[in-house]
Short mmCIF file of C-alpha atoms in Angstrom, two decimals:
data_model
loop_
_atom_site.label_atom_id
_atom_site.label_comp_id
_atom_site.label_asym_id
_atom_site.label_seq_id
_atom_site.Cartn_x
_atom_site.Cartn_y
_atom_site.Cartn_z
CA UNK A 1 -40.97 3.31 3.52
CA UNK A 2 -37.10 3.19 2.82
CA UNK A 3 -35.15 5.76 3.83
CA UNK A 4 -34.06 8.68 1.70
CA UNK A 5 -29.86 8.32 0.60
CA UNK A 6 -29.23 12.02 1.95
CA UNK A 7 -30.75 10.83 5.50
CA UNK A 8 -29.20 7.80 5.61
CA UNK A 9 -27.51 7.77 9.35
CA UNK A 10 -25.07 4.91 9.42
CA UNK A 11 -21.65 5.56 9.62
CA UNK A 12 -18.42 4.98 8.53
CA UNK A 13 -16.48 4.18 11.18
CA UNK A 14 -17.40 1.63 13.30
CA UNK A 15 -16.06 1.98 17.43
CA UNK A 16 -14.82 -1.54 18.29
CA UNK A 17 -15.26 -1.66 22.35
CA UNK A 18 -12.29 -3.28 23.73
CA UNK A 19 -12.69 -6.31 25.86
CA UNK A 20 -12.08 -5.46 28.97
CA UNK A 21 -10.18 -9.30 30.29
CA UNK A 22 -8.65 -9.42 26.66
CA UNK A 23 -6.35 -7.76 24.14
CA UNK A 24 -7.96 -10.00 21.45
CA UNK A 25 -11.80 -9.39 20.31
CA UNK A 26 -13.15 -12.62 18.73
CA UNK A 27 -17.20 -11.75 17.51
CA UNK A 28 -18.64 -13.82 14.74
CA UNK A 29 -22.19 -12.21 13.11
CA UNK A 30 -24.41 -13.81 10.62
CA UNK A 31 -26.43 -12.37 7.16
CA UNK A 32 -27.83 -9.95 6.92
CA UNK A 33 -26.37 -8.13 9.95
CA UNK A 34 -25.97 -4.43 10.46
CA UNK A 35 -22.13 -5.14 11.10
CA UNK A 36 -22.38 -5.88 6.73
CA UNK A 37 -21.14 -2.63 5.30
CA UNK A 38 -18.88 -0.46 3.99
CA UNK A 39 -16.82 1.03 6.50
CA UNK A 40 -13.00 1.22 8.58
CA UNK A 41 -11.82 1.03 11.82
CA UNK A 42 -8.46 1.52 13.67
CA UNK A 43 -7.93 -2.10 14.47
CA UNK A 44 -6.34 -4.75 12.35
CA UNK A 45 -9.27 -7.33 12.01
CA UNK A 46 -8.51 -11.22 10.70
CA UNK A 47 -11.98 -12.44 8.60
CA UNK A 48 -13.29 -15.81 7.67
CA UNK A 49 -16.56 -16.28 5.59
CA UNK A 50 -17.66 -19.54 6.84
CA UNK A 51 -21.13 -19.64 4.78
CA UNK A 52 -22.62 -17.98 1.70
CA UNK A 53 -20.91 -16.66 -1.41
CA UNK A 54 -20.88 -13.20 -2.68
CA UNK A 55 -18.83 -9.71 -3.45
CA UNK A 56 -15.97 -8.77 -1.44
CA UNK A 57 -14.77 -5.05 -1.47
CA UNK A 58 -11.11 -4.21 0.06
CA UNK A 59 -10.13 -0.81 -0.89
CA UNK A 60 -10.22 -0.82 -4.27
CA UNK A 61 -10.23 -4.52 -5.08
CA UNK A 62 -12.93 -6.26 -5.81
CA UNK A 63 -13.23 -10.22 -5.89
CA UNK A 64 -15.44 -13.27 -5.16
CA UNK A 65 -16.03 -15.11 -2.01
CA UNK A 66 -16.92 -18.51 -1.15
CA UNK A 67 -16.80 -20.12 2.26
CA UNK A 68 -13.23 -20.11 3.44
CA UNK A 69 -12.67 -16.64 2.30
CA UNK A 70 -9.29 -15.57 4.96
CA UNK A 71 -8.44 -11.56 4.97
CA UNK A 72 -6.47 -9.37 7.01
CA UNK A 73 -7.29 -5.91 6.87
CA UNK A 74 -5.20 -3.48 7.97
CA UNK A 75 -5.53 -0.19 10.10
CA UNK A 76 -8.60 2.29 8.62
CA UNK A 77 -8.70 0.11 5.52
CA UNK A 78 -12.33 0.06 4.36
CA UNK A 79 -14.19 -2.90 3.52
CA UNK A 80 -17.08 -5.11 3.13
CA UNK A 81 -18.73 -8.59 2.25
CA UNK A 82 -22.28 -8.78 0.59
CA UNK A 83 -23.76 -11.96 0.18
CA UNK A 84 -25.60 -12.90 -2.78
CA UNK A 85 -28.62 -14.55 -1.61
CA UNK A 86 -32.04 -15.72 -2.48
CA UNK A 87 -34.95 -13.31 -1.73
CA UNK A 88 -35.27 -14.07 2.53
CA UNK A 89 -31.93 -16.02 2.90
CA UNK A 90 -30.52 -15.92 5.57
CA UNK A 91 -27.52 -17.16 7.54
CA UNK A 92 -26.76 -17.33 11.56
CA UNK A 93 -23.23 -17.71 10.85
CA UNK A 94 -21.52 -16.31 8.42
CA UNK A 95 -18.29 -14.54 9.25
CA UNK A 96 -15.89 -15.46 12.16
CA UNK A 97 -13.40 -12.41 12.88
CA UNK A 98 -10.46 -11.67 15.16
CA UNK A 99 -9.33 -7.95 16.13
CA UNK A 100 -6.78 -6.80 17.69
CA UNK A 101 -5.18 -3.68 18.05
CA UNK A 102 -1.68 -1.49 16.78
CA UNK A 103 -1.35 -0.71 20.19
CA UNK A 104 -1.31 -3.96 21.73
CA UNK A 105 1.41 -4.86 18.56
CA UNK A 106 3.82 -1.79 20.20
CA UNK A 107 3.58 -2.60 23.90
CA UNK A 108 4.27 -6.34 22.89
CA UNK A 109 6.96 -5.51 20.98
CA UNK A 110 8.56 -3.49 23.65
CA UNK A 111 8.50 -6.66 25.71
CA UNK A 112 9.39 -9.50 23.18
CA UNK A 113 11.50 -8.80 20.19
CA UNK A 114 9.89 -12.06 18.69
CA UNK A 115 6.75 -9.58 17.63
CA UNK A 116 9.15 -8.28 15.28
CA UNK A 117 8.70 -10.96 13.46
CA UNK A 118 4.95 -9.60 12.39
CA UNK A 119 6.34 -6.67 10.87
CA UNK A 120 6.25 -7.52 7.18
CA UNK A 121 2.83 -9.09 8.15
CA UNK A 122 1.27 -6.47 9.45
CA UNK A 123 2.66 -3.73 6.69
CA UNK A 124 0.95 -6.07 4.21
CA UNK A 125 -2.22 -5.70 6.05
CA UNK A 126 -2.70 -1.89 5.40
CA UNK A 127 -3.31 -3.17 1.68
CA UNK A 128 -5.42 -6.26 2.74
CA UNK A 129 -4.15 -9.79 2.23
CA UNK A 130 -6.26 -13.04 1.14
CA UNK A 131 -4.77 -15.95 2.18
CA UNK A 132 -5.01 -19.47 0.32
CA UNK A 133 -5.17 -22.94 0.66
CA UNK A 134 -7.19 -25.34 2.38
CA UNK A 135 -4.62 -26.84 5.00
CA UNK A 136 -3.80 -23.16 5.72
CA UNK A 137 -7.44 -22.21 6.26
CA UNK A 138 -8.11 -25.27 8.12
CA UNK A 139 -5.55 -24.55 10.74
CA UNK A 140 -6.46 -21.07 10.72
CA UNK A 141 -10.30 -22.16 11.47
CA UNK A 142 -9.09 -24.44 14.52
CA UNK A 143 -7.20 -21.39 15.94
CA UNK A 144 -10.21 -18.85 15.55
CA UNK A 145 -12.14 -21.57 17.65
CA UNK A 146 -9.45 -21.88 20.09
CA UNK A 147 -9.91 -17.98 20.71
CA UNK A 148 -13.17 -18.41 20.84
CA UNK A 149 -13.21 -20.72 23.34
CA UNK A 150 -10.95 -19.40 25.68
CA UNK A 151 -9.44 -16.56 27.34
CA UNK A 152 -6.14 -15.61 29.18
CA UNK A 153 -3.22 -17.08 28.28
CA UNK A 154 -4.54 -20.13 26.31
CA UNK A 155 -6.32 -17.21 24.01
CA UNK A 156 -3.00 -15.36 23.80
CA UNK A 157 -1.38 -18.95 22.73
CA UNK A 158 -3.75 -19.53 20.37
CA UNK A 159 -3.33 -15.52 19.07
CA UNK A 160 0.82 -15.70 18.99
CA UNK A 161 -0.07 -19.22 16.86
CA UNK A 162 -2.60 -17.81 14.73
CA UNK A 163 -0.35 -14.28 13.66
CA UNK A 164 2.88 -16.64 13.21
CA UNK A 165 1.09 -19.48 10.97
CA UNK A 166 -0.15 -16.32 8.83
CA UNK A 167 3.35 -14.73 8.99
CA UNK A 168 5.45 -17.56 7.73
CA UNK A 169 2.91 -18.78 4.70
CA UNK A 170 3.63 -17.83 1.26
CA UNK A 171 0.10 -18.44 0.42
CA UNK A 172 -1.33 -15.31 -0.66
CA UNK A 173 -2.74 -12.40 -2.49
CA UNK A 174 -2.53 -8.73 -1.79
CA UNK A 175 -5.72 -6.77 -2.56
CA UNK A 176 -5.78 -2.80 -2.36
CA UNK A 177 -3.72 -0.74 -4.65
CA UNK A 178 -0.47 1.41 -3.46
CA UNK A 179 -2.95 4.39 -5.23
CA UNK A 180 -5.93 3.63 -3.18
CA UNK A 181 -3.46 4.31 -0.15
CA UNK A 182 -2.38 6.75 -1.26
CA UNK A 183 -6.10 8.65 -1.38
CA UNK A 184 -6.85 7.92 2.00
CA UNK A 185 -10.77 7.76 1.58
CA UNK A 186 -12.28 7.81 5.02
CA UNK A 187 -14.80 10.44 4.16
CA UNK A 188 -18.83 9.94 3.49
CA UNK A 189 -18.26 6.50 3.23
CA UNK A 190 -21.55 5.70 4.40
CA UNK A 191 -22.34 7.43 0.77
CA UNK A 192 -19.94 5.36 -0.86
CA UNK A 193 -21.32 2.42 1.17
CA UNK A 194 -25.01 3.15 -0.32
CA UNK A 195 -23.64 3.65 -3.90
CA UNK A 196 -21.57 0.19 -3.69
CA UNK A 197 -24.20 -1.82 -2.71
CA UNK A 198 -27.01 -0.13 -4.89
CA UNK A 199 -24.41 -1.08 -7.83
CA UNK A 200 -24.05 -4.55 -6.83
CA UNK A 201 -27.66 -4.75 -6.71
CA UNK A 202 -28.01 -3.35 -10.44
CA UNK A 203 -24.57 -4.45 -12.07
CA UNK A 204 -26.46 -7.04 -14.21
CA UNK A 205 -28.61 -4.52 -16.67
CA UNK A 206 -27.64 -0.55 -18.10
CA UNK A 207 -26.88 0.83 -15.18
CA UNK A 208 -25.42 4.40 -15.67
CA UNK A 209 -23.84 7.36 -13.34
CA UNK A 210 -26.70 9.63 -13.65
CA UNK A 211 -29.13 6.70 -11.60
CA UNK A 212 -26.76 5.95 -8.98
CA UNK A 213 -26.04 10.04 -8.14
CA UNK A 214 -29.77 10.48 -8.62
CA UNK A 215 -30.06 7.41 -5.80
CA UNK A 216 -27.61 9.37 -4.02
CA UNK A 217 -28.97 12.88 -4.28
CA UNK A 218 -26.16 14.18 -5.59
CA UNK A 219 -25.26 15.70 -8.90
CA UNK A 220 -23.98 13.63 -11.54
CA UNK A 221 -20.67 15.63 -11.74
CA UNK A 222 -20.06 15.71 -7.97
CA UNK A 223 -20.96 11.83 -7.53
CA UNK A 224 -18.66 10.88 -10.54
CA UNK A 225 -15.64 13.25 -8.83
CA UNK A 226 -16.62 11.71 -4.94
CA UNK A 227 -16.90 8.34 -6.36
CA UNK A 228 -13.46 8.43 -7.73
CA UNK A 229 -11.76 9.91 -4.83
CA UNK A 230 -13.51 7.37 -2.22
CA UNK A 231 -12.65 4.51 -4.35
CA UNK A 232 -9.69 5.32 -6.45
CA UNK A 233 -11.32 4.18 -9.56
CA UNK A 234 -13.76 5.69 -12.39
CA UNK A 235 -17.33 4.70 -12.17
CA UNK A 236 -17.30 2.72 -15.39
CA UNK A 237 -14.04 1.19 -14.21
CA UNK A 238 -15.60 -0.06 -10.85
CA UNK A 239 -18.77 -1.13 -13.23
CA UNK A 240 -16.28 -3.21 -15.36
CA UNK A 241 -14.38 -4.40 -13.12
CA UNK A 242 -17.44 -6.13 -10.95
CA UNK A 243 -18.80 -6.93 -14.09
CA UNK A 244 -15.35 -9.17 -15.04
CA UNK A 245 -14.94 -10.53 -11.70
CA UNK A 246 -18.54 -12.42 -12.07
CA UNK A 247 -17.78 -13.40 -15.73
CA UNK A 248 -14.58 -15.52 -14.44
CA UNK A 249 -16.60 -16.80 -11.52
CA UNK A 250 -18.93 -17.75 -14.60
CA UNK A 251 -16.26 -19.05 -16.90
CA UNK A 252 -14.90 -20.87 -14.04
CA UNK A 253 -17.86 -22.54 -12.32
CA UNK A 254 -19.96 -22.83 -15.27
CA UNK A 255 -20.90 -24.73 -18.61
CA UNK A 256 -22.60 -21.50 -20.03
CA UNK A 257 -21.59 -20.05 -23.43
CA UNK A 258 -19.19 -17.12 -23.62
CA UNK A 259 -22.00 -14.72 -25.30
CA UNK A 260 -24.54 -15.82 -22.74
CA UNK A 261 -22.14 -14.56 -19.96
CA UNK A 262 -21.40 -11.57 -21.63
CA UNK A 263 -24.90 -10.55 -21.31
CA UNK A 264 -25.54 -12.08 -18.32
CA UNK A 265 -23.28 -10.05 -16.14
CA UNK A 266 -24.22 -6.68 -18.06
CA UNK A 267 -22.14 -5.75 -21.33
CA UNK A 268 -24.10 -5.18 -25.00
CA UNK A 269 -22.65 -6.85 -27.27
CA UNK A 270 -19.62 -9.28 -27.11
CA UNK A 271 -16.93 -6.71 -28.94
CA UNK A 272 -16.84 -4.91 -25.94
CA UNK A 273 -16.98 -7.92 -23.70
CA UNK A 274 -13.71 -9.67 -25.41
CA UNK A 275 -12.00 -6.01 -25.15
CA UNK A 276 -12.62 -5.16 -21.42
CA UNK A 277 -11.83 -8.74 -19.98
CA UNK A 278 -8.77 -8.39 -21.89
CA UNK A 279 -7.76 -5.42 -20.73
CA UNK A 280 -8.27 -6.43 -16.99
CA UNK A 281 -7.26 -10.25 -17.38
CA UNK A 282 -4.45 -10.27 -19.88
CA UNK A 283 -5.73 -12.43 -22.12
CA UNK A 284 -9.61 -13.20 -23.56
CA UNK A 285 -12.51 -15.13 -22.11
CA UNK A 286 -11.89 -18.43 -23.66
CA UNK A 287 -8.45 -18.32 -22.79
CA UNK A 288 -9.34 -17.64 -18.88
CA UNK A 289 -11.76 -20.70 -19.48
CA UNK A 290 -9.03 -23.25 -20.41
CA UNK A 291 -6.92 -22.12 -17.08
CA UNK A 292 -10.00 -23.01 -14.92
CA UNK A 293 -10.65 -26.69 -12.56
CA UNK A 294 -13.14 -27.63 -15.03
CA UNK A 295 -10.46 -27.92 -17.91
CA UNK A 296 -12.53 -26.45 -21.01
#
């Protein structure tokens, strides 16, 4: 029997235990794993998706991920990667991650005034930054298996490698919005955690604010006011926005007709489609299809 929302026990934060030979945590987990899940810790952490495809939530952004998704999040910056898969799925590997902590960034930089060179890096972090582009990744991959495989110094090589490759490229996106900072939202996000995924499960049809408080046990005018503050957006804003996101994945990846996708990923009627994708992309569906690799 599943468990009720209001008794749902997991939380938030998650304790990282230190290692106690190494300033630098390498773990890698597959899917599903109980490690998948909306939550923030005090470290900076370094991800890469190695298989499956899915949603990824940083903040308040929310994108698509393929293998060779790379993200640094920041200090107490919550986020989360849910797979898309086939009913029993499953995969032994699926992200590779690096932590480390501010602390050890201080006491290093006490010692070598070459850490300073990390500081625009690392302020960038706090809003969560997706690198790009496959020689970058590549290199990035080799070094996460260097730290992997090692420990003492040659991990701490491979570490000061890994930070200043990611320092010095030009090669990428930031994520979270200066508002979401500013909201801080670290509270019940185990709630926010079960609401997120329950909408990512139901996205595709008429799914409205009332179900998701009801799933919640919480009032529809409390969930909608919580649900704001904990994500800095509007329900029907996060709705739309997931909604977009999978319509260019569509309009990228795929041959199907603009009408079929506007169904497919949950609008009515096509009106509203054209209008919302506008007002997120800047310019209309068939517009963002003649931008994409497959040149329609």
């Amino acid at each position: 029997m599943p468990q009720s929302p209001a008794r749902k026990a997991d939380p938030a934060y998650e304790l990282i235990t230190p290692n106690e030979h190494s300033s630098i945590l390498y773990r890698q987990h597959g899917f599903p794993n109980s490690l998948v899940r909306w939550h923030y810790h005090h470290e900076y952490e370094l991800h890469l998706i190695t298989h499956s495809s899915g949603k990824v939530f940083v903040g308040d952004y929310i994108g698509n991920f393929y293998p060779g998704n790379l993200i640094l999040t920041g200090p107490n910056l919550p986020h989360n990667w849910i797979s898309q898969t086939d009913q029993g799925e499953t995969f032994d590997e699926r992200d590779r991650v690096v932590t480390f902590t501010e602390e050890l960034i201080q006491s290093a930089r006490g010692v070598f005034p070459e850490i300073t060179s990390l500081d625009a890096l690392l302020q960038r972090s706090r809003f969560g930054i997706q690198f790009q582009g496959p020689a970058l990744i590549s290199q990035v991959s080799a070094l996460m298996q260097e730290i992997s495989q090692t420990e003492g110094l040659k991990r701490l090589a491979a570490f000061l490698s890994l930070m200043s490759l990611l320092a010095e490229s030009e090669q990428y996106d930031l994520l979270s919005s200066d508002q979401y900072q500013r909201l801080g939202g670290e509270k019940s996000q185990h709630r926010v955690n079960l609401a997120v995924n329950y909408i990512v499960e139901h996205y595709k049809r008429d799914l409205s604010l009332e179900e998701v408080a009801e799933h919640l046990a919480m009032q529809p005018t409390y969930f909608s006011k919580f649900f704001r503050q904990a994500t800095g957006r509007r329900f029907v804003e996060f709705i739309n926005s997931l909604r977009i996101t999978r319509a260019c994945d569509l309009l990228a990846h795929s041959d199907l007709p603009i009408t079929g996708i506007c169904f497919d990923v949950g609008f009515t009627n096509i009106s509203n489609f054209n209008r919302r994708f506008q007002a997120l992309k800047g310019m209309t569906p068939s517009d963002y299809r003649k931008l994409t690799p497959l040149g329609h």
